[in-house]
Short mmCIF file of C-alpha atoms in Angstrom, two decimals:
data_model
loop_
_atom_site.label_atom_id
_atom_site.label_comp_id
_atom_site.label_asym_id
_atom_site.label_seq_id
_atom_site.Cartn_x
_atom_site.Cartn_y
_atom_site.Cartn_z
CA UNK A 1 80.57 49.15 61.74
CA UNK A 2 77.25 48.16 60.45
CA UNK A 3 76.91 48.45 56.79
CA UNK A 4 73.50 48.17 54.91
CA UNK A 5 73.14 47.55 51.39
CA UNK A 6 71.16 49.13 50.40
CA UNK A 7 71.35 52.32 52.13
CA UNK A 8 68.36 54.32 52.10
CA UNK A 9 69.44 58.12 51.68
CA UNK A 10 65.98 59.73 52.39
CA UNK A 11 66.57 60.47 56.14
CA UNK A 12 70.63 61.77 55.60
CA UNK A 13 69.23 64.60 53.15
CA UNK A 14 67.39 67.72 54.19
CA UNK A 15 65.49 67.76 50.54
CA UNK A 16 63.77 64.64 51.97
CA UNK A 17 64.54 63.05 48.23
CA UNK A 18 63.59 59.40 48.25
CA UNK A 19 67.16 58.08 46.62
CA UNK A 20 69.40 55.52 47.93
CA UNK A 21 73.21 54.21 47.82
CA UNK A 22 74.09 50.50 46.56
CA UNK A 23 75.62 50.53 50.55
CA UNK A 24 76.44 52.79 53.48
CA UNK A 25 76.84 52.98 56.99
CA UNK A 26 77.14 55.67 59.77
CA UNK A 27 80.94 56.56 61.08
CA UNK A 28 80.83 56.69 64.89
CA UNK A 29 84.34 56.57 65.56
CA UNK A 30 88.05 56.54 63.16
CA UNK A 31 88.58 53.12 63.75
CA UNK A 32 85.59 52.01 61.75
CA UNK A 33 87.75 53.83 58.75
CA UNK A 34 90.54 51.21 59.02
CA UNK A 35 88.32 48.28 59.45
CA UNK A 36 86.20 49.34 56.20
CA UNK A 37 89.70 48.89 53.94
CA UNK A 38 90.21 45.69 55.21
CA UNK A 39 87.02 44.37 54.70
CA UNK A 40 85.43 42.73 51.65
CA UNK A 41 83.05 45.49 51.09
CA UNK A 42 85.66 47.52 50.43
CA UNK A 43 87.24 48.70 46.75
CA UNK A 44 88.97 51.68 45.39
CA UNK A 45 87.49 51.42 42.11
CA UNK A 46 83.85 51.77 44.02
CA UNK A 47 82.34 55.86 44.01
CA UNK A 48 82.24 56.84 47.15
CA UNK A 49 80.32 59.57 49.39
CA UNK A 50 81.06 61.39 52.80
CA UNK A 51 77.86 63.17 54.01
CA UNK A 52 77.70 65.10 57.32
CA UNK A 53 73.94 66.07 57.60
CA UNK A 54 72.80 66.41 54.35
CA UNK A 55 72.61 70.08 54.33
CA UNK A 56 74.03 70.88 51.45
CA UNK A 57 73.29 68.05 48.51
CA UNK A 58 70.87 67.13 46.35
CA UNK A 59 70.94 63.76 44.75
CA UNK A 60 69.84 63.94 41.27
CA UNK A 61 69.47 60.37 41.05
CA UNK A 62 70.24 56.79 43.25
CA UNK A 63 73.84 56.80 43.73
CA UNK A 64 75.87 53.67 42.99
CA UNK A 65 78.64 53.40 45.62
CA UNK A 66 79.25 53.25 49.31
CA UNK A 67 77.97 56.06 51.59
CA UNK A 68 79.45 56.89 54.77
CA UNK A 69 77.61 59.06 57.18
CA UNK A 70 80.05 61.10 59.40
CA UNK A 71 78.95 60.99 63.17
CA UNK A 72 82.84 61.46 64.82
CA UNK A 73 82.05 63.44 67.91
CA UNK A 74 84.62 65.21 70.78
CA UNK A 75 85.61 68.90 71.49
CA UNK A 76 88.81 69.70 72.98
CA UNK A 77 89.70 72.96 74.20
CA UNK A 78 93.73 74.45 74.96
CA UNK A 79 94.39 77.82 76.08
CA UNK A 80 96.76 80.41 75.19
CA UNK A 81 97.83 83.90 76.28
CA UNK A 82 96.00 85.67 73.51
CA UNK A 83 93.20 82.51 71.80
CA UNK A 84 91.19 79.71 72.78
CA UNK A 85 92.34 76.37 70.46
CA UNK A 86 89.29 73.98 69.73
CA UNK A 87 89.73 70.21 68.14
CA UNK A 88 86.24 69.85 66.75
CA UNK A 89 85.25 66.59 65.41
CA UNK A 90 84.05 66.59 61.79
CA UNK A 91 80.60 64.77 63.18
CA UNK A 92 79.87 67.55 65.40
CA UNK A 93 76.36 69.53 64.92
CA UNK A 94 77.88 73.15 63.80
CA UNK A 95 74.79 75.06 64.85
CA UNK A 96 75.79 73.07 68.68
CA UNK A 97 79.38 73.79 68.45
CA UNK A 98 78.64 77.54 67.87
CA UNK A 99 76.11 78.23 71.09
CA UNK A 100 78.71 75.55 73.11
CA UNK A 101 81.45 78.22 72.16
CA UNK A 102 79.08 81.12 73.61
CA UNK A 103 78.20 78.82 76.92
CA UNK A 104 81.76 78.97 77.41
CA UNK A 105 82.76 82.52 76.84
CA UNK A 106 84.39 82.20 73.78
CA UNK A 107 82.78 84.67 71.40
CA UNK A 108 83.81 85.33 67.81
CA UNK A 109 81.82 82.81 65.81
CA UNK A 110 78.27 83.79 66.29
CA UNK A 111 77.68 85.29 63.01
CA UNK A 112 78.07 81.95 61.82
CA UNK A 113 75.01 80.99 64.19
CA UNK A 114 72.25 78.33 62.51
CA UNK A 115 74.34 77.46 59.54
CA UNK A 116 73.16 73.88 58.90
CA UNK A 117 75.79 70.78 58.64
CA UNK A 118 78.59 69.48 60.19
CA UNK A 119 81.76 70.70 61.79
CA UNK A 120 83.42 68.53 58.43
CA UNK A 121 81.60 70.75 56.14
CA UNK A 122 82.66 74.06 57.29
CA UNK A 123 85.82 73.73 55.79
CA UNK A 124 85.12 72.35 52.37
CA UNK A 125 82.35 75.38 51.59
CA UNK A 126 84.44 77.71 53.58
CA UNK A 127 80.98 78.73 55.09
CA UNK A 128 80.14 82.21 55.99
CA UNK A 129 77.43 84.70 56.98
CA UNK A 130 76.83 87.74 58.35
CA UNK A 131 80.33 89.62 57.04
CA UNK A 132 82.27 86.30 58.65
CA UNK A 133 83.79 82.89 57.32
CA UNK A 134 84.97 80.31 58.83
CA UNK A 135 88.86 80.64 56.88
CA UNK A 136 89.42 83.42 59.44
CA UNK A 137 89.09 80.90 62.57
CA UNK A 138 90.85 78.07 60.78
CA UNK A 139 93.87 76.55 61.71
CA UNK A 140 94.18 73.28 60.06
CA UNK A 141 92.05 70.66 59.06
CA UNK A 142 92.61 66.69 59.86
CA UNK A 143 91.60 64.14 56.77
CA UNK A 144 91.83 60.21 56.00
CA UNK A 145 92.61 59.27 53.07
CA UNK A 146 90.82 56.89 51.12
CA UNK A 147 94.26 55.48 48.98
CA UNK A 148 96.01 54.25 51.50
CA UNK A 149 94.46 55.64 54.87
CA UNK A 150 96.84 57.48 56.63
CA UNK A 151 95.93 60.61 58.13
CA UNK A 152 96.78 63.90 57.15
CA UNK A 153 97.23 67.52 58.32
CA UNK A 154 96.05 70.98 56.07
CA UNK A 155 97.07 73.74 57.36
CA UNK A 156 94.59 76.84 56.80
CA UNK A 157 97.19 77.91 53.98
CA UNK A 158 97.59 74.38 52.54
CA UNK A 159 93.31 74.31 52.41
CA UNK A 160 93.05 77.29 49.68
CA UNK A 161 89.98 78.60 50.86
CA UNK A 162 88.36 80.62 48.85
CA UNK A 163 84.20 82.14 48.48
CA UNK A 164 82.24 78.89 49.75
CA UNK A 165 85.27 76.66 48.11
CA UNK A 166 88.51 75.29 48.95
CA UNK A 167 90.97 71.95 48.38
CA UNK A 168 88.43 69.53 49.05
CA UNK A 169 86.17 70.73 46.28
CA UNK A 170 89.27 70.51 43.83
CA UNK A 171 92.30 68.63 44.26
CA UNK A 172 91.11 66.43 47.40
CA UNK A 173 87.48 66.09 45.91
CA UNK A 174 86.46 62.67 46.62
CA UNK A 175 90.32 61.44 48.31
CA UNK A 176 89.82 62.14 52.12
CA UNK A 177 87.51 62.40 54.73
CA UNK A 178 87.35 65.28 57.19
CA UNK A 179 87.54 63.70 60.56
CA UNK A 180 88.44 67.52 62.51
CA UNK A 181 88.98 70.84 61.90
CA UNK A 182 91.33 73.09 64.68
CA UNK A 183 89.86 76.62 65.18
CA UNK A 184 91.87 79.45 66.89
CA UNK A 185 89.44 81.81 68.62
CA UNK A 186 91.48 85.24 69.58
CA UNK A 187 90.39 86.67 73.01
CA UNK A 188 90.27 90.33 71.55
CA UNK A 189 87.08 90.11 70.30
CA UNK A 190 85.05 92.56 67.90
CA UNK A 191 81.43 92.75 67.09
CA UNK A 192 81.30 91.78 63.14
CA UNK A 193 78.03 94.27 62.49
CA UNK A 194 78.48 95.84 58.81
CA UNK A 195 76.05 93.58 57.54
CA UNK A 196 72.70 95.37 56.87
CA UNK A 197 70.64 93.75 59.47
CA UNK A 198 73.41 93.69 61.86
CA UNK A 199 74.16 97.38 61.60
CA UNK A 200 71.02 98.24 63.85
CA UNK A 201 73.04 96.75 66.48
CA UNK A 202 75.82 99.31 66.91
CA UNK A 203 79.48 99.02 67.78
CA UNK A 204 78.37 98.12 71.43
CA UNK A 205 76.53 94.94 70.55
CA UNK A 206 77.06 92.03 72.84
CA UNK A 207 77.99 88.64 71.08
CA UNK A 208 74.87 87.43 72.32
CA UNK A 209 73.23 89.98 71.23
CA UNK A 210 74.66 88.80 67.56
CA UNK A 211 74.21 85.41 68.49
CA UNK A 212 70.25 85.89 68.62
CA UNK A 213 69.80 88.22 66.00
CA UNK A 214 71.80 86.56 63.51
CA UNK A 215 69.44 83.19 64.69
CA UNK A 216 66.05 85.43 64.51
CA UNK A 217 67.22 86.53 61.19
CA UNK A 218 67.99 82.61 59.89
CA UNK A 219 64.65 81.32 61.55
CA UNK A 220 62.40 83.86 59.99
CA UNK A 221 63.84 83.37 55.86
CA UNK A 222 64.98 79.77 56.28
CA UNK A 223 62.47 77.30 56.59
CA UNK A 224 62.97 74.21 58.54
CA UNK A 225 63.79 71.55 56.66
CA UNK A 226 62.16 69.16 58.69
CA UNK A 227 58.87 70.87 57.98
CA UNK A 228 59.73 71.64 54.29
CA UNK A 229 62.07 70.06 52.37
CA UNK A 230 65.53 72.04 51.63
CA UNK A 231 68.93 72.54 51.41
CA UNK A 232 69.08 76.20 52.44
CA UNK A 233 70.59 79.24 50.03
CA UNK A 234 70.49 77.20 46.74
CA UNK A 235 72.29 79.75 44.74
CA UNK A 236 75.49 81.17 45.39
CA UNK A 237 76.06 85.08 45.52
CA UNK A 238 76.82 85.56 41.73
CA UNK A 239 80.40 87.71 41.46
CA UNK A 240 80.49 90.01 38.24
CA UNK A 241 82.74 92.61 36.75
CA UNK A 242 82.66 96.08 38.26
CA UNK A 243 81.93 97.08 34.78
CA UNK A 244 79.20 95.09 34.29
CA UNK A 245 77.76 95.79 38.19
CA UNK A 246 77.39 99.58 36.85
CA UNK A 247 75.30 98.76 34.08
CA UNK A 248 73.02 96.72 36.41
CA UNK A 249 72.82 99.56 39.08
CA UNK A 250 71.99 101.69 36.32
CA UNK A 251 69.40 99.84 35.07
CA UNK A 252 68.30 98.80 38.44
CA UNK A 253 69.00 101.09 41.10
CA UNK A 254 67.82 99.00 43.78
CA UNK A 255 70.09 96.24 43.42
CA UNK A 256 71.97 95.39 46.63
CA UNK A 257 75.98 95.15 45.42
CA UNK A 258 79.03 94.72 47.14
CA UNK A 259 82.48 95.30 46.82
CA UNK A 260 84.17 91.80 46.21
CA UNK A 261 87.52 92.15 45.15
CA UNK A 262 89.92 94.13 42.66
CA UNK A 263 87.65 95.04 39.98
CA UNK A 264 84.40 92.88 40.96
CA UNK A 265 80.96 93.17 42.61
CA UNK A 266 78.96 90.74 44.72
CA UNK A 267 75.17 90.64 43.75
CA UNK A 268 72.34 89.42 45.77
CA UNK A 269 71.05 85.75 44.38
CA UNK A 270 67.83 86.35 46.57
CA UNK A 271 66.90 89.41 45.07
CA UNK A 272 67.57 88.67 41.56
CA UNK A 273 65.07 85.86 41.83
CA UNK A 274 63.11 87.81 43.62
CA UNK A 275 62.80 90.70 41.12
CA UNK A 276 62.48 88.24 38.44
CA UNK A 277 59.15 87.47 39.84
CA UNK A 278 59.67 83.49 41.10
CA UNK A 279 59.29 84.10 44.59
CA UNK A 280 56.14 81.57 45.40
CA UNK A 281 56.55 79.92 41.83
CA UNK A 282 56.45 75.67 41.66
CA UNK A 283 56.65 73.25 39.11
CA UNK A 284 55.30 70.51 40.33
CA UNK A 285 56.42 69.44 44.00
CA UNK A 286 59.13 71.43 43.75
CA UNK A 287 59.03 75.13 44.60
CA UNK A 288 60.47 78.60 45.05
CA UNK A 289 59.94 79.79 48.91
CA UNK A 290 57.11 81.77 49.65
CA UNK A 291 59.26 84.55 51.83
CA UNK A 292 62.77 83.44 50.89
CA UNK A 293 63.78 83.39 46.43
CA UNK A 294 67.00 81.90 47.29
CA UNK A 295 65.62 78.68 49.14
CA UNK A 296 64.31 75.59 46.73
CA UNK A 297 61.73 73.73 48.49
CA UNK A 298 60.62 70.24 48.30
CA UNK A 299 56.76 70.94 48.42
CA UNK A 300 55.87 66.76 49.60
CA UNK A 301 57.34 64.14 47.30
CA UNK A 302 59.38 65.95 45.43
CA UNK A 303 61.28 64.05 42.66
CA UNK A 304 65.12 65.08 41.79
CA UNK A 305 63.84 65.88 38.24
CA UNK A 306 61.45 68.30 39.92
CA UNK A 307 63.85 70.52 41.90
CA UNK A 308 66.48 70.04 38.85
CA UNK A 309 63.78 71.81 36.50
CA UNK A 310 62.87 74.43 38.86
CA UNK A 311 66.64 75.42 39.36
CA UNK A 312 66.40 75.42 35.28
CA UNK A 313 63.89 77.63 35.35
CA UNK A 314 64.82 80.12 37.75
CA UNK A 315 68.67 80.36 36.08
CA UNK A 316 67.28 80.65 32.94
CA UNK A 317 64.98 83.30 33.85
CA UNK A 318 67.30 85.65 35.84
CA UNK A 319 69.89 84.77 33.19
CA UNK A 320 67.21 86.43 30.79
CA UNK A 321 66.48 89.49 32.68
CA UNK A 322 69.52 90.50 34.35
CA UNK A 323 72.46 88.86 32.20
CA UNK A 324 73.89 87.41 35.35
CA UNK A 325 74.29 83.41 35.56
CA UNK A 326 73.55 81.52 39.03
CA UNK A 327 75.55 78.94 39.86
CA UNK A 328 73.96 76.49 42.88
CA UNK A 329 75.65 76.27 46.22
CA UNK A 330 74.29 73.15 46.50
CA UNK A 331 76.38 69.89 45.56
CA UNK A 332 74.77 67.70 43.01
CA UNK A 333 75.45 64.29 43.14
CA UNK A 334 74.79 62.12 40.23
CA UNK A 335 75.16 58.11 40.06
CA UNK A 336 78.88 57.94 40.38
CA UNK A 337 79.68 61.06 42.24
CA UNK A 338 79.45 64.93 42.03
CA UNK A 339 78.70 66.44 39.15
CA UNK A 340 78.95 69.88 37.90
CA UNK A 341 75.76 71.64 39.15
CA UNK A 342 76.15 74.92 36.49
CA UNK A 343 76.27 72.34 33.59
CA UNK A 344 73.02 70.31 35.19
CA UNK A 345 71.25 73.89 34.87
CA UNK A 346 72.16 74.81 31.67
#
């Protein structure tokens, strides 16, 4: 275990922001878990911060506490009658685990293809794409607490998954650290190919047909984060009343709206923003995408007050012309810790 203090942040977030923790250090193995409790660097009272890689936050300003980098590695694989059972390692490259699981003729993930992150951060976003998420593959997730460190099994019940949100974005927020997820892959497998782009595909479509379709699709609306600054979709799908999704399609016929629920409709974020005219639009360094509205972009040097006003902006503006709040998928995280990203663009 090597910590630094103090930790510079810039390379372990794919906005590129120039912050930094008071210290940090990258997690290669769950032994370096017990050591850090017993050393003097250590302190409950201290905020804390488990990123995978980065995908997913934006710091909003230097963050005072200790960072630890997940890097835990190792796939295991059982078989069954009926599944395949994988023990992923919460450091593992999602985007590798999901083309590992096609290499080995275990289809059923591959609309998932290209999400960026970790294996860890599947679970706590309940991620999903494409008409799948990953609560259907779930079995249990594996954690380490930070009170006292003993480790801990969820089972998929136990982790309340819900639209990109579970336990660990309530109750566990900030308490444990995912160190593996168990997925049960069924060997009945189905082509998941309601989802518009998908549908051209038919019922025949391979899984690797999926595979690189659902990767075209990602490659040609996401841009690559090494090249531009981003955290991919900053804006969740907002979910209104059926009553008030009527009014909308009224008024806008066009508007792409799904069935989410008992009484509720899914809207397109993307659209929204793009209708409201902000496709292309910057203030400053920061900026809307040029061929994806949903995707923030760090232009070169972009400051956290930069991509914080933006997200202002484009809220406030949809907000205006639709009536429909966005609420960022992307964690915020302040000085001490997480903060609530709909009150930071309000």
């Amino acid at each position: 275990m090597q910590l630094m203090s103090p930790f510079p942040l810039k390379s372990f977030n794919t906005f590129g922001l120039d912050a930094q923790a008071k210290m940090g250090f990258v997690l290669n193995n769950e032994a370096e878990l017990d050591a850090l409790r017993g050393s003097a660097w250590w302190s409950d009272s201290q905020p804390r911060l488990l990123i995978g890689e980065g995908s997913n936050i934006l710091f909003t300003t230097d963050f005072d506490g200790l960072v630890i980098v997940n890097r835990l590695k190792g796939i295991s694989v059982q078989e069954t009658a009926d599944a395949w059972l994988l023990h992923v390692a919460a450091g593992e490259n999602w985007p590798a685990l999901i083309q590992w699981m096609l290499q080995h003729q275990m289809p059923g993930m591959e609309n998932l293809a290209l999400i960026p992150g970790t294996v860890g951060a599947a679970p706590v976003q309940n991620i999903g794409a494409y008409g799948v998420e990953f609560c259907q593959f779930c079995e249990y997730v594996d954690t380490w607490h930070f009170a006292d460190g003993h480790r801990q099994r969820y089972s998929a019940a136990a982790c309340q998954f819900g639209y990109r949100d579970s336990l660990f974005k309530h109750e566990l927020h900030d308490e444990v650290i995912i160190i593996a997820v168990g997925l049960r892959i069924p060997k009945q497998w189905q082509p998941v190919v309601e989802y518009g782009p998908l549908k051209a595909l038919g019922a025949n479509a391979t899984a690797e047909q999926i595979f690189m379709t659902v990767c075209e699709l990602r490659q040609s609306k996401l841009p690559d984060p090494s090249l531009l600054g981003n955290a991919g979709s900053f804006f969740k799908n907002p979910v209104v009343s059926a009553t008030q999704a009527a009014v909308l399609k009224q008024q806008h016929p066009a508007i792409p709206c799904f069935a989410a629920g008992e009484g509720l409709n899914k809207l397109a974020a993307g659209w929204l923003i793009d209708q409201a005219g902000l496709k292309g639009f910057s203030l400053g360094n920061a900026g809307v995408h040029r061929d994806q509205a949903l995707v923030l972009v760090n232009l070169g040097n972009a400051s956290a007050a930069e991509i914080l006003q933006l997200a202002k902006h484009v809220a406030s503006t949809v907000k205006q012309q639709f009536t429909v709040q966005l609420e960022p998928e992307v964690r915020f995280i302040g000085k001490s810790g997480e903060i609530n990203s709909l009150q930071a663009i309000q």
